[in-house]
Amino acid sequence: MWNVSQISSWIIAVGTVISAIGSTPSQVLSNAMLRDLNIIGDALQAIGSGIIPTDADYLDKVGSQLGAIGNLITLESFFIEDQNTSSLISAQGDFVQALGGVLTIDYSGNQSIEDALNNIGNVLQVIGTIYQALSIKYPSNSQKPQEMNTVGSWIQAVGAVLSALTVDE
């Protein structure tokens, strides 16, 4: 039987992979489908981050809550028509999500292999999210923002899957 931490971690992992697919340019999927995948993925990430085990320590709870808030802010950006405002709000959501991710990193020593791998997964998620947020630093008419968003999404997805794989029963 799965526990709350495992369920939460796998919902987040599935959401990040779906978002990464939605952030990857495609000649098969339409732009509308990619946008929908991003919306579904961010919603799943917010739901997964909002499921907090009762035995989680304070920083994990706050970090998870910030992650959920960051995903909801990013979700909001999909429904704003002005591209500059949408990009700015998305980046702000990414930064809030990254801050939440930093709080979930376990800084204690003497960790098991599973805990160390979970930390690596969390660090990768933070790096990917920050990479996505920094994509707004480039002109929107260049390919660089799309490339950074895609790479950041996949870094985040790899981290989320690694973290989900290491959550113990």
PDB file of N, CA and C in Angstrom, residues 7-8 22 54 86 90 93 127 133-134 144-145 168:
ATOM      1  N   ILE A   7       2.389   8.831  -2.820  1.00  0.00           N
ATOM      2  CA  ILE A   7       1.326   9.317  -3.708  1.00  0.00           C
ATOM      3  C   ILE A   7       1.628  10.741  -4.157  1.00  0.00           C
ATOM      4  N   SER A   8       1.963  11.594  -3.202  1.00  0.00           N
ATOM      5  CA  SER A   8       2.289  12.989  -3.508  1.00  0.00           C
ATOM      6  C   SER A   8       3.463  13.079  -4.489  1.00  0.00           C
ATOM      7  N   GLY A  22       4.795  19.038 -22.667  1.00  0.00           N
ATOM      8  CA  GLY A  22       4.102  20.225 -23.155  1.00  0.00           C
ATOM      9  C   GLY A  22       5.026  21.390 -23.455  1.00  0.00           C
ATOM     10  N   THR A  54       1.086  14.164   7.305  1.00  0.00           N
ATOM     11  CA  THR A  54       0.944  14.766   8.634  1.00  0.00           C
ATOM     12  C   THR A  54       2.230  14.700   9.433  1.00  0.00           C
ATOM     13  N   SER A  86       2.166  37.385 -19.107  1.00  0.00           N
ATOM     14  CA  SER A  86       2.089  35.942 -18.896  1.00  0.00           C
ATOM     15  C   SER A  86       3.459  35.364 -18.574  1.00  0.00           C
ATOM     16  N   SER A  90       4.558  33.668 -15.028  1.00  0.00           N
ATOM     17  CA  SER A  90       5.072  32.299 -15.053  1.00  0.00           C
ATOM     18  C   SER A  90       6.427  32.226 -14.355  1.00  0.00           C
ATOM     19  N   GLY A  93       6.006  32.458 -10.634  1.00  0.00           N
ATOM     20  CA  GLY A  93       5.559  31.165 -10.120  1.00  0.00           C
ATOM     21  C   GLY A  93       6.698  30.171 -10.035  1.00  0.00           C
ATOM     22  N   ILE A 127      16.979  23.449  -9.775  1.00  0.00           N
ATOM     23  CA  ILE A 127      17.786  23.945 -10.906  1.00  0.00           C
ATOM     24  C   ILE A 127      16.910  24.083 -12.149  1.00  0.00           C
ATOM     25  N   ALA A 133      12.560  29.818 -15.121  1.00  0.00           N
ATOM     26  CA  ALA A 133      12.249  31.197 -14.736  1.00  0.00           C
ATOM     27  C   ALA A 133      13.186  32.188 -15.408  1.00  0.00           C
ATOM     28  N   LEU A 134      14.443  31.837 -15.547  1.00  0.00           N
ATOM     29  CA  LEU A 134      15.416  32.751 -16.147  1.00  0.00           C
ATOM     30  C   LEU A 134      15.246  32.891 -17.659  1.00  0.00           C
ATOM     31  N   LYS A 144      15.915  31.315 -27.718  1.00  0.00           N
ATOM     32  CA  LYS A 144      16.548  31.044 -26.419  1.00  0.00           C
ATOM     33  C   LYS A 144      15.537  30.813 -25.291  1.00  0.00           C
ATOM     34  N   PRO A 145      14.473  31.630 -25.147  1.00  0.00           N
ATOM     35  CA  PRO A 145      13.521  31.355 -24.059  1.00  0.00           C
ATOM     36  C   PRO A 145      12.872  29.968 -24.171  1.00  0.00           C
ATOM     37  N   ASP A 168      10.501   6.294   0.475  1.00  0.00           N
ATOM     38  CA  ASP A 168      10.310   4.967   1.064  1.00  0.00           C
ATOM     39  C   ASP A 168       8.936   4.803   1.698  1.00  0.00           C
TER      40      ASP A 168
END
